[in-house]
Coordinates of C-alpha atoms and ligand atoms in Angstrom, one line a residue:
M158 CA 10.6 15.0 -10.9
M159 CA 8.3 17.5 -9.2
I160 CA 5.3 16.2 -11.2
T161 CA 6.2 12.6 -10.3
M162 CA 6.4 13.5 -6.6
V163 CA 3.1 15.4 -6.5
F164 CA 0.9 13.1 -8.7
A165 CA 2.5 9.6 -8.0
G166 CA 4.0 10.1 -4.6
Y167 CA 1.8 12.5 -2.6
E168 CA -1.7 11.2 -2.6
T169 CA -0.6 7.6 -2.4
T170 CA 1.6 8.2 0.6
A171 CA -1.0 10.4 2.3
S172 CA -3.7 7.7 1.8
A173 CA -1.4 4.9 3.1
L174 CA -0.5 6.9 6.2
G175 CA -4.1 7.9 6.8
F176 CA -5.2 4.3 6.7
A177 CA -2.3 3.2 8.9
L178 CA -3.5 5.7 11.5
Y179 CA -7.0 4.4 11.2
V180 CA -5.7 0.8 11.7
L181 CA -3.8 1.8 14.8
A182 CA -6.7 3.9 16.2
T183 CA -9.1 1.0 15.8
N184 CA -6.7 -1.7 17.2
P185 CA -5.5 -0.7 20.6
D186 CA -3.4 -3.9 21.0
L187 CA -1.5 -3.2 17.8
Q188 CA -1.1 0.4 18.8
A189 CA 0.5 -0.6 22.1
E190 CA 2.9 -3.0 20.4
F191 CA 3.7 -0.3 17.8
H192 CA 4.6 2.2 20.6
A193 CA 6.7 -0.5 22.4
E194 CA 8.8 -1.1 19.3
L195 CA 9.3 2.6 18.7
D196 CA 10.4 3.0 22.4
E197 CA 12.7 0.0 22.2
V198 CA 14.4 0.7 18.8
L199 CA 14.4 4.5 18.7
D200 CA 14.4 5.4 22.4
G201 CA 12.8 8.8 21.8
D202 CA 14.9 9.6 18.6
R203 CA 13.5 10.0 15.1
S204 CA 13.9 7.1 12.7
T205 CA 16.8 7.3 10.2
F206 CA 17.9 5.2 7.3
E207 CA 20.1 3.2 9.8
T208 CA 17.2 2.4 12.2
V209 CA 14.3 2.0 9.9
D210 CA 15.2 -1.6 9.0
D211 CA 14.9 -2.5 12.7
L212 CA 11.2 -1.4 12.9
E213 CA 9.9 -4.8 11.9
F214 CA 6.5 -4.6 13.6
T215 CA 6.0 -1.1 12.1
R216 CA 6.8 -2.4 8.6
R217 CA 4.2 -5.3 9.1
I218 CA 1.5 -2.8 10.1
L219 CA 2.3 -0.7 7.0
K220 CA 2.3 -3.7 4.7
E221 CA -1.0 -5.0 6.1
T222 CA -2.5 -1.6 5.8
L223 CA -1.5 -1.5 2.1
R224 CA -3.1 -4.9 1.6
L225 CA -6.4 -4.0 3.2
Y226 CA -6.6 -0.4 2.0
P227 CA -4.5 -0.1 -1.2
P228 CA -4.2 3.6 -2.2
I229 CA -4.4 2.6 -5.9
H230 CA -7.3 0.1 -5.8
T231 CA -7.6 -0.5 -9.6
L232 CA -4.9 -0.5 -12.4
P233 CA -6.0 0.3 -16.0
R234 CA -4.4 -1.7 -18.8
Q235 CA -5.0 -2.0 -22.6
T236 CA -4.8 -5.2 -24.5
T237 CA -2.4 -5.1 -27.4
Q238 CA -3.7 -8.4 -29.0
P239 CA -6.7 -10.7 -28.5
V240 CA -6.3 -12.8 -25.4
N241 CA -8.3 -15.5 -23.5
I242 CA -8.2 -15.4 -19.7
G243 CA -10.1 -18.3 -18.3
D244 CA -13.5 -18.2 -19.8
Y245 CA -13.2 -14.6 -20.8
H246 CA -12.2 -13.4 -24.3
L247 CA -10.7 -10.0 -24.6
P248 CA -10.3 -8.4 -28.1
A249 CA -7.3 -6.2 -29.0
D250 CA -7.4 -2.6 -27.8
E251 CA -9.8 -3.3 -24.9
E252 CA -9.4 -1.4 -21.7
V253 CA -9.2 -3.7 -18.7
H254 CA -9.2 -2.6 -15.0
L255 CA -7.4 -4.9 -12.6
S256 CA -8.9 -4.8 -9.1
V257 CA -6.0 -4.6 -6.7
L258 CA -8.5 -4.5 -3.8
S259 CA -10.0 -7.8 -4.8
V260 CA -6.7 -9.5 -5.3
H261 CA -5.6 -8.5 -1.8
R262 CA -8.7 -10.0 -0.2
D263 CA -10.2 -13.5 0.0
D264 CA -13.8 -12.5 0.6
Ligands
HEM431 C1 2.3 4.1 -0.4 C2 2.8 4.8 -1.4 C3 2.7 4.4 -2.8 C4 1.8 3.5 -3.4 C5 0.7 2.7 -2.8 C6 2.2 3.5 -4.8 C7 1.6 2.7 -5.8 C8 2.0 2.6 -7.1 C9 1.5 1.6 -8.0 C10 0.3 0.6 -7.8 C11 2.1 1.8 -9.2 C12 1.9 1.0 -10.5 C13 0.9 1.7 -11.4 C14 0.7 0.9 -12.6 O1 1.4 0.0 -13.0 O2 -0.3 1.2 -13.3 C15 3.0 2.9 -9.0 C16 3.9 3.4 -10.0 C17 4.7 4.5 -9.8 N1 4.9 5.1 -8.6 FE1 4.1 4.8 -6.9 N2 3.2 4.4 -5.1 C18 3.5 5.0 -3.9 C19 4.5 6.0 -3.7 C20 5.2 6.6 -4.7 C21 6.2 7.6 -4.5 C22 6.5 8.2 -3.1 C23 6.7 7.9 -5.7 C24 7.7 9.0 -6.1 C25 8.3 9.7 -5.3 C26 6.0 7.1 -6.7 C27 6.3 7.1 -8.0 C28 5.8 6.2 -8.9 C29 6.2 6.1 -10.3 C30 7.2 7.0 -11.0 C31 5.5 5.0 -10.9 C32 5.5 4.6 -12.3 C33 6.6 3.5 -12.4 C34 6.7 2.9 -13.8 O3 6.2 3.6 -14.7 O4 7.2 1.8 -14.0 N3 5.2 6.2 -6.0 N4 3.0 3.3 -7.7

């Protein structure tokens, strides 16, 4: 449990929050709307499991941050048998890296 939290949960969450702050810092309009939602929904309180679902704009900022700056940008996989993907042929036991970053963008 501890190892899961530290290796799978810590750096990913830190990266996501860091980039969310970057997005807010570089988009003053978004930041203003974000603060307005916090004021309206939380009214100075901390968020809880009961109120977190009401932070719709905040959730959209986090989702868009994860799309633009995915903390895990590539996923390694290993083929178990030969496979054709489009024009590409992959033999068995080949290591393949899926680019999350590219899938999330259209440029
Ligand atoms: C923004 C935060 C996070 C991101 C972006 C993220 C991303 C990912 C991704 C992309 C995978 C799939 C890896 C793969 O299939 O190769 C994964 C799996 C996993 N993550 Fe996270 N993660 C986050 C937070 C956390 C947290 C907080 C925990 C635990 C407290 C956690 C625990 C795990 C575990 C245990 C797996 C493996 C699941 C499985 O084997 O089916 N993650 N995560």
